[in-house]
Coordinates of C-alpha atoms in Angstrom, one line a residue:
M80 CA 98.4 69.2 116.8
A81 CA 96.6 67.5 113.9
T82 CA 98.8 67.2 110.9
S83 CA 97.5 67.3 107.3
T84 CA 98.0 64.0 105.6
S85 CA 97.2 64.6 102.0
S86 CA 100.1 64.2 99.6
G87 CA 101.3 66.9 97.3
D88 CA 99.9 66.9 93.8
G89 CA 102.6 69.0 92.2
S90 CA 100.9 72.3 92.9
E91 CA 101.6 72.6 96.7
I92 CA 103.9 75.2 98.1
F93 CA 105.6 75.0 101.5
V94 CA 105.8 78.1 103.6
L95 CA 108.4 78.1 106.4
P96 CA 108.3 81.0 108.8
S97 CA 110.9 82.1 111.3
I98 CA 110.2 82.7 115.0
G99 CA 108.4 85.8 116.3
S100 CA 105.0 87.2 115.5
G101 CA 106.5 89.6 113.0
H102 CA 107.5 86.6 110.9
L103 CA 104.6 84.2 111.7
F104 CA 101.6 86.5 111.0
P105 CA 102.8 87.6 107.5
S106 CA 103.5 84.0 106.7
I107 CA 100.0 83.0 107.7
E108 CA 98.5 85.7 105.5
L109 CA 100.7 84.7 102.6
C110 CA 99.5 81.1 102.9
H111 CA 95.9 82.2 102.6
L112 CA 96.6 84.4 99.6
I113 CA 98.5 81.8 97.7
S114 CA 95.7 79.3 98.4
S115 CA 92.9 81.6 97.4
P116 CA 89.7 79.9 96.3
N117 CA 90.1 81.0 92.6
C118 CA 93.4 79.1 92.0
T119 CA 94.6 75.5 92.1
T120 CA 97.8 76.2 94.1
T121 CA 97.6 75.2 97.8
T122 CA 100.0 75.8 100.7
L123 CA 101.3 73.9 103.6
L124 CA 102.5 76.0 106.6
L125 CA 105.4 74.2 108.2
L126 CA 105.0 75.5 111.7
P127 CA 107.7 75.0 114.3
S128 CA 106.1 73.8 117.5
N129 CA 107.3 76.8 119.5
L130 CA 105.1 79.0 117.3
L131 CA 101.9 77.0 117.8
P132 CA 100.7 79.1 120.8
S133 CA 100.7 82.1 118.5
L134 CA 98.6 80.5 115.8
P135 CA 95.3 82.4 115.4
P136 CA 92.2 80.3 115.9
S137 CA 90.9 81.4 112.5
F138 CA 93.7 79.7 110.7
R139 CA 92.0 76.4 110.4
H140 CA 88.8 78.0 109.0
R141 CA 90.5 79.4 105.9
T142 CA 92.4 77.8 103.0
A143 CA 95.9 76.7 104.1
A144 CA 97.0 73.4 105.6
L145 CA 99.3 73.0 108.6
S146 CA 102.0 70.6 109.7
S147 CA 104.0 70.8 112.9
L148 CA 107.8 70.5 113.1
P149 CA 110.0 70.4 116.2
A150 CA 110.8 73.7 117.9
S151 CA 112.6 76.0 115.5
P152 CA 116.3 76.6 116.2
H153 CA 117.1 80.2 117.2
H154 CA 120.3 80.1 115.1
H155 CA 122.1 77.7 112.8
Q156 CA 124.2 76.2 115.6
D157 CA 121.3 75.4 117.9
P158 CA 121.4 71.8 119.1
A159 CA 117.7 71.5 118.1
R160 CA 118.7 72.0 114.4
D161 CA 119.4 68.3 113.7
Q162 CA 115.9 67.2 114.7
F163 CA 114.3 70.1 113.0
A164 CA 116.2 69.3 109.8
S165 CA 115.3 65.6 110.0
D166 CA 111.6 66.3 110.3
L167 CA 111.7 68.8 107.5
E168 CA 113.3 66.3 105.2
T169 CA 110.5 63.8 106.0
H170 CA 107.9 66.4 105.1
I171 CA 109.6 67.2 101.8
S172 CA 110.2 63.6 100.8
T173 CA 106.6 62.5 101.5
R174 CA 104.9 65.5 99.9
R175 CA 107.3 66.8 97.2
P176 CA 106.2 70.5 96.9
L177 CA 106.3 72.6 93.8
C178 CA 108.5 75.1 95.7
A179 CA 109.3 76.4 99.1
V180 CA 108.8 80.0 100.3
V181 CA 111.4 80.3 103.1
D182 CA 111.7 83.2 105.6
F183 CA 115.3 84.4 105.0
K184 CA 116.1 84.1 108.7
V185 CA 115.8 80.3 108.3
G186 CA 117.6 80.4 104.9
W187 CA 119.9 77.6 106.1
T188 CA 117.1 75.2 105.3
K189 CA 117.4 75.8 101.6
H190 CA 120.0 73.1 101.4
I191 CA 117.5 70.6 102.7
F192 CA 115.0 71.6 100.0
W193 CA 117.7 71.4 97.3
K194 CA 118.3 67.7 98.2
F195 CA 114.9 67.0 96.7
R196 CA 115.3 69.6 93.8
V197 CA 112.7 71.9 95.3
P198 CA 113.3 75.5 94.3
V199 CA 113.4 78.1 97.1
V200 CA 112.0 81.6 97.1
S201 CA 113.4 83.8 99.9
F202 CA 110.7 85.6 101.9
F203 CA 111.4 89.0 103.5
T204 CA 108.9 90.0 106.2
F205 CA 110.4 93.5 106.3
G206 CA 110.2 96.1 103.6
A207 CA 112.0 96.5 100.3
S208 CA 113.4 100.0 101.2
A209 CA 115.3 98.6 104.1
A210 CA 116.7 95.7 102.0
A211 CA 117.6 98.1 99.2
M212 CA 119.3 100.6 101.6
E213 CA 121.3 97.8 103.3
W214 CA 122.4 96.5 99.9
G215 CA 123.3 99.9 98.7
A216 CA 125.2 100.8 101.9
W217 CA 127.2 97.5 101.5
K218 CA 128.0 98.0 97.9
S219 CA 129.1 101.6 98.4
D220 CA 131.1 100.8 101.5
A221 CA 129.0 103.4 103.3
H222 CA 130.0 101.9 106.7
S223 CA 133.3 103.7 106.3
M224 CA 131.6 107.1 106.1
N225 CA 132.8 109.9 108.3
P226 CA 130.6 111.9 110.7
G227 CA 128.7 114.6 108.8
E228 CA 129.1 112.9 105.4
A229 CA 126.1 112.2 103.2
R230 CA 126.2 109.6 100.3
P231 CA 123.5 109.1 97.6
I232 CA 122.9 105.5 96.3
A233 CA 122.8 105.4 92.6
G234 CA 119.4 104.0 91.5
L235 CA 117.5 105.0 94.6
P236 CA 115.5 108.2 95.3
P237 CA 117.8 111.1 96.1
E238 CA 116.0 111.9 99.4
M239 CA 117.1 108.5 100.6
R240 CA 120.8 109.4 100.6
L241 CA 122.7 107.9 103.4
N242 CA 124.1 109.8 106.3
Y243 CA 126.5 108.7 109.0
L244 CA 123.9 107.8 111.6
D245 CA 122.0 105.7 109.1
V246 CA 124.8 103.2 109.0
Q247 CA 126.1 103.7 112.6
S248 CA 123.0 103.2 114.7
R249 CA 122.6 104.7 118.1
R250 CA 123.3 101.3 119.7
G251 CA 126.5 100.5 117.8
G252 CA 126.6 100.2 114.0
P253 CA 128.4 97.6 111.9
K254 CA 132.0 98.0 110.9
P255 CA 133.5 98.9 107.4
G256 CA 133.1 95.9 105.0
Y257 CA 129.9 94.8 106.7
Q258 CA 127.6 92.6 104.6
P259 CA 123.9 92.5 105.3
P260 CA 123.3 89.2 107.2
W261 CA 120.5 88.2 104.7
V262 CA 122.8 88.2 101.7
P263 CA 124.2 84.6 102.2
M264 CA 120.8 83.4 103.3
I265 CA 119.2 84.2 99.9
E266 CA 122.0 82.8 97.7
G267 CA 120.7 80.2 95.3
S268 CA 117.1 81.4 95.5
V269 CA 115.0 81.5 92.4
G270 CA 113.2 84.7 93.4
L271 CA 112.6 87.1 96.3
M272 CA 109.2 87.9 97.9
F273 CA 108.6 91.0 100.0
N274 CA 105.9 91.9 102.4
T275 CA 105.1 95.2 100.7
C276 CA 103.5 96.7 97.6
D277 CA 104.1 99.0 94.7
D278 CA 102.1 101.8 96.3
L279 CA 104.7 102.0 99.1
E280 CA 108.0 100.9 97.7
R281 CA 108.1 100.6 93.9
P282 CA 111.6 102.3 93.4
F283 CA 113.2 100.0 96.0
L284 CA 111.7 96.8 94.5
D285 CA 113.0 97.8 91.0
Y286 CA 116.4 98.5 92.5
L287 CA 116.6 95.1 94.2
S288 CA 115.6 93.3 91.1
D289 CA 118.2 95.1 89.0
Q290 CA 121.0 94.7 91.6
I291 CA 120.4 91.1 92.6
G292 CA 119.2 89.8 89.2
L293 CA 116.2 87.8 90.5
P294 CA 112.5 88.2 90.1
V295 CA 111.1 90.3 93.0
W296 CA 107.5 89.9 94.0
A297 CA 105.8 92.4 96.3
V298 CA 102.8 90.5 97.7
G299 CA 101.7 92.6 100.7
P300 CA 101.3 94.3 103.0
L301 CA 100.4 91.0 104.6
L302 CA 98.0 92.3 107.1
P303 CA 94.9 90.5 108.5
E304 CA 92.0 90.2 106.0
L305 CA 89.9 92.6 108.1
C306 CA 92.3 95.4 107.2
W307 CA 91.1 95.1 103.6
T308 CA 87.5 94.1 104.0
S309 CA 86.4 96.4 106.9
R310 CA 84.4 99.5 105.9
P311 CA 86.4 102.8 106.2
G312 CA 86.1 104.1 109.7
S313 CA 85.1 100.8 111.3
L314 CA 87.2 99.3 114.1
I315 CA 89.4 96.3 113.5
L316 CA 88.8 94.1 116.5
E317 CA 92.2 92.3 116.8
R318 CA 91.2 89.6 119.3
Q319 CA 89.0 88.1 116.6
I320 CA 92.0 87.4 114.3
R321 CA 95.1 87.2 116.6
P322 CA 95.3 85.8 120.1
P323 CA 96.7 88.3 122.6
K324 CA 100.3 87.5 123.4
R325 CA 100.0 88.7 127.0
E326 CA 97.4 89.9 129.5
S327 CA 96.5 93.6 129.6
N328 CA 95.3 96.0 132.3
Y329 CA 92.6 97.3 129.9
T330 CA 89.8 95.5 128.0
D331 CA 88.9 96.3 124.4
D332 CA 85.7 97.9 125.6
E333 CA 87.5 100.1 128.1
L334 CA 89.9 101.2 125.4
I335 CA 87.1 102.0 122.9
Q336 CA 85.2 104.0 125.6
W337 CA 88.3 106.0 126.3
L338 CA 89.1 106.6 122.6
D339 CA 85.4 107.6 122.0
S340 CA 85.8 110.4 124.5
K341 CA 88.6 112.0 122.5
P342 CA 88.4 114.3 119.5
R343 CA 89.0 112.9 116.1
G344 CA 92.7 112.7 115.2
S345 CA 93.8 113.9 118.6
V346 CA 95.4 110.8 120.2
L347 CA 99.1 109.8 120.0
Y348 CA 99.7 106.1 120.3
V349 CA 103.1 105.2 121.7
S350 CA 104.4 101.6 121.3
F351 CA 107.8 100.1 120.6
G352 CA 106.6 96.6 119.7
T353 CA 107.7 93.5 121.6
E354 CA 111.4 93.2 120.8
T355 CA 112.8 96.7 121.1
C356 CA 112.4 99.5 123.7
P357 CA 114.1 102.7 124.9
T358 CA 117.0 102.3 127.3
P359 CA 116.5 102.8 131.1
D360 CA 117.9 106.3 130.7
E361 CA 115.5 107.1 127.8
Y362 CA 112.3 106.0 129.3
P363 CA 112.1 108.9 131.8
E364 CA 112.8 111.3 129.0
L365 CA 109.8 109.9 127.1
A366 CA 107.6 110.0 130.2
G367 CA 108.5 113.7 130.7
A368 CA 107.7 114.5 127.1
L369 CA 104.3 112.9 127.3
E370 CA 103.7 114.9 130.6
D371 CA 104.7 118.2 128.9
S372 CA 102.5 117.5 125.8
T373 CA 98.9 118.7 125.7
H374 CA 97.8 115.8 123.4
P375 CA 95.9 112.7 124.6
F376 CA 98.0 109.6 124.5
I377 CA 98.1 105.8 124.9
W378 CA 101.4 104.5 126.0
V379 CA 102.0 100.7 125.7
I380 CA 104.7 99.4 128.1
Q381 CA 105.5 95.7 127.4
H382 CA 106.5 93.4 130.2
G383 CA 109.8 91.6 129.9
P384 CA 110.2 88.1 128.6
G385 CA 109.5 86.6 132.0
G386 CA 106.5 88.9 132.7
E387 CA 108.6 91.2 134.9
E388 CA 108.0 95.0 134.8
S389 CA 111.2 96.5 133.3
Y390 CA 109.9 100.1 133.6
F391 CA 106.8 101.9 134.6
P392 CA 106.3 105.7 134.8
H393 CA 105.1 105.9 138.4
G394 CA 103.3 109.2 139.0
L395 CA 102.7 110.0 135.3
A396 CA 99.0 108.8 135.4
S397 CA 98.2 111.1 138.3
K398 CA 99.9 114.1 136.6
V399 CA 98.1 113.7 133.2
G400 CA 94.7 112.4 134.5
D401 CA 92.3 111.3 131.8
R402 CA 94.5 112.7 129.1
G403 CA 96.7 109.7 129.2
L404 CA 96.1 105.9 129.2
I405 CA 99.0 103.6 130.1
I406 CA 98.7 100.0 129.0
R407 CA 100.8 97.3 130.8
G408 CA 101.3 94.3 128.5
W409 CA 99.4 93.6 125.3
A410 CA 97.6 96.2 123.3
P411 CA 95.2 95.7 120.3
Q412 CA 97.2 97.9 118.0
L413 CA 95.0 97.6 114.9
L414 CA 91.9 98.5 117.0
I415 CA 93.7 101.7 118.3
L416 CA 95.1 102.7 114.9
S417 CA 91.8 102.1 113.2
H418 CA 89.9 104.3 115.7
P419 CA 89.0 107.8 114.3
A420 CA 90.6 109.4 117.4
A421 CA 94.1 108.1 116.4
G422 CA 96.1 111.0 115.1
G423 CA 99.7 109.8 115.4
F424 CA 101.9 106.8 116.2
L425 CA 105.2 107.1 118.1
S426 CA 106.8 103.9 116.9
H427 CA 110.2 102.1 116.8
G428 CA 109.5 101.6 113.1
G429 CA 109.2 97.8 112.9
W430 CA 107.9 96.9 109.4
N431 CA 104.5 95.5 110.5
S432 CA 103.8 98.7 112.5
T433 CA 105.0 100.9 109.6
A434 CA 102.7 99.1 107.2
E435 CA 99.7 99.1 109.5
A436 CA 100.1 102.9 110.1
A437 CA 100.4 103.5 106.3
V438 CA 97.4 101.4 105.4
L439 CA 95.3 103.0 108.1
G440 CA 96.4 106.5 107.4
V441 CA 98.0 107.3 110.8
P442 CA 101.2 109.6 110.6
V443 CA 104.3 108.2 112.3
L444 CA 106.7 109.8 114.8
A445 CA 109.7 107.6 114.2
W446 CA 112.1 106.5 117.0
P447 CA 114.2 103.8 115.3
V448 CA 116.4 101.7 117.6
R449 CA 118.2 99.3 115.3
G450 CA 118.3 97.3 112.0
D451 CA 115.7 97.9 109.4
Q452 CA 113.9 100.3 111.7
I453 CA 116.4 103.0 110.7
F454 CA 115.6 102.7 107.0
N455 CA 111.8 102.3 107.7
A456 CA 111.9 105.6 109.4
K457 CA 113.7 107.2 106.5
L458 CA 111.1 105.8 104.1
V459 CA 108.3 107.3 106.2
V460 CA 109.8 110.7 106.8
K461 CA 111.8 111.3 103.6
H462 CA 110.1 109.3 100.9
L463 CA 106.5 108.9 101.7
Q464 CA 106.5 112.1 103.9
I465 CA 103.9 110.8 106.3
G466 CA 105.8 111.3 109.5
A467 CA 108.6 113.0 111.4
M468 CA 111.5 112.0 113.6
A469 CA 111.0 111.9 117.3
L470 CA 114.6 113.0 117.9
R471 CA 116.4 116.0 116.7
E472 CA 118.1 115.4 113.3
G473 CA 121.8 114.5 113.7
S474 CA 121.4 113.8 117.4
V475 CA 122.1 110.5 119.2
E476 CA 121.0 111.9 122.5
V477 CA 117.4 111.4 123.6
A478 CA 116.1 114.5 125.3
R479 CA 112.7 115.3 126.9
K480 CA 112.5 118.6 125.1
D481 CA 113.3 117.1 121.6
I482 CA 110.6 114.4 122.0
A483 CA 108.0 116.9 123.1
E484 CA 108.8 119.1 120.1
G485 CA 108.6 116.1 117.8
I486 CA 105.1 115.2 119.2
E487 CA 103.9 118.7 118.7
R488 CA 105.4 118.8 115.2
L489 CA 103.7 115.6 114.1
M490 CA 100.3 116.1 115.7
C491 CA 99.9 119.7 114.4
D492 CA 101.3 119.2 110.8
R493 CA 98.2 119.3 108.6
E494 CA 100.2 118.5 105.5
V495 CA 101.7 115.3 107.0
H496 CA 98.2 114.3 108.0
R497 CA 96.8 115.0 104.6
R498 CA 99.5 112.9 102.9
A499 CA 98.9 110.1 105.4
K500 CA 95.2 110.1 104.4
A501 CA 96.2 110.2 100.7
V502 CA 98.4 107.1 101.2
R503 CA 95.4 105.4 103.0
A504 CA 93.2 106.2 100.0
R505 CA 95.5 104.1 97.8
F506 CA 94.1 101.1 99.6
G507 CA 90.5 102.2 99.5
S508 CA 89.6 99.2 97.2
G509 CA 91.1 96.7 99.5
F510 CA 94.2 94.5 99.0
P511 CA 96.5 96.2 96.5
A512 CA 95.9 95.1 92.9
S513 CA 99.6 95.2 92.2
S514 CA 100.2 92.7 95.0
A515 CA 97.5 90.4 93.7
A516 CA 99.1 90.6 90.2
A517 CA 102.5 89.8 91.8
L518 CA 101.1 86.7 93.4
D519 CA 99.8 85.6 90.0
A520 CA 103.2 86.3 88.4
F521 CA 104.8 84.2 91.2
R522 CA 102.5 81.2 90.6
E523 CA 103.1 81.4 86.9
F524 CA 106.9 81.6 87.3
I525 CA 107.0 78.7 89.7
H526 CA 104.8 76.5 87.5
Q527 CA 107.0 77.3 84.5
N528 CA 110.3 76.8 86.2
A529 CA 109.8 74.1 88.8

């Protein structure tokens, strides 16, 4: 990997991502935005070597520079940490950046930047509502709630009040006294940066700024440039901007041909991302619900880390015929969501998926599994009102009948579809103006306080 050799000129900003595409891709887009042609600030993406295979080919043709570090440690006690830290120190000492934007998951590196008096901005690749709800739950000791109890958080919209299941997730929630793991990671930061925008999460951004007492910049959603520059109704061909992570049993052309054959707004897209999925007992319930439904669907089933098949609904394809399309492996999510036939997205509620659905105007059927997904689902269903829950409210059991009813409710709710289109219209002029202004405010703050 070629490494940029130019020295910092006092206006360079380092961006340090964490592992995983959900952290890398927003960091790449952030680099491009900070280094936009109409400003003097430049960026250097400090890319751990284990993220190099995920780097889009288009990266080098835009505005940010790249330097490679050793493989990123998965946690702060990883034996690889010492070498990673040593190389990071070398980069800082030879280039002396204006500041560092550090993914909070690798917040332990802030001490290395501080050695050289480089201020650190903590970067959240997930949304402000999840961070605000986690902070509010912690401060109100909501993890001691009893079943059936509901608790509002002062300063946040009333519809976002906490219930017992919000803080005790289906797969085991944290105990009373729990502190969000990102809190110690951001201590000492000069500001917080979020992968979101005013149009989606203004109340939560204000709450975090008031509570934590730091500047908060909403600079997203940090989606590929094509999401903002493509004409309304045009397809976003993802392979042009992101390399596929795995092979797939369908080509883009085959997917487009299938989608073209379906009525506008009729297809339910089902995907749980790459890091979470239903349990072995829940998969058959989902398969049965898709069989019972009358709506066309695309179901993406990811292979396991070693390429093995953890689950496949054998027999479902023959039962549903051309109504269903089952993808094994990688799926071009932006292409599918941008197609006029897309009418709903059954999602785990990861932030990137949530933002993509909102920007493209596709209602969400939320099936959160853990972490921020629980509060992302609450944002979509309760606050933005552009979705519904896949499971019966108050239930922890996944049942075929409940999922089927959720699908029918989402796909047939005209008001939810209208609101989803209204949210999409907020982005009709491209990248949010409020986020562009936040980037300007961030640059001004850094130049004045570095």
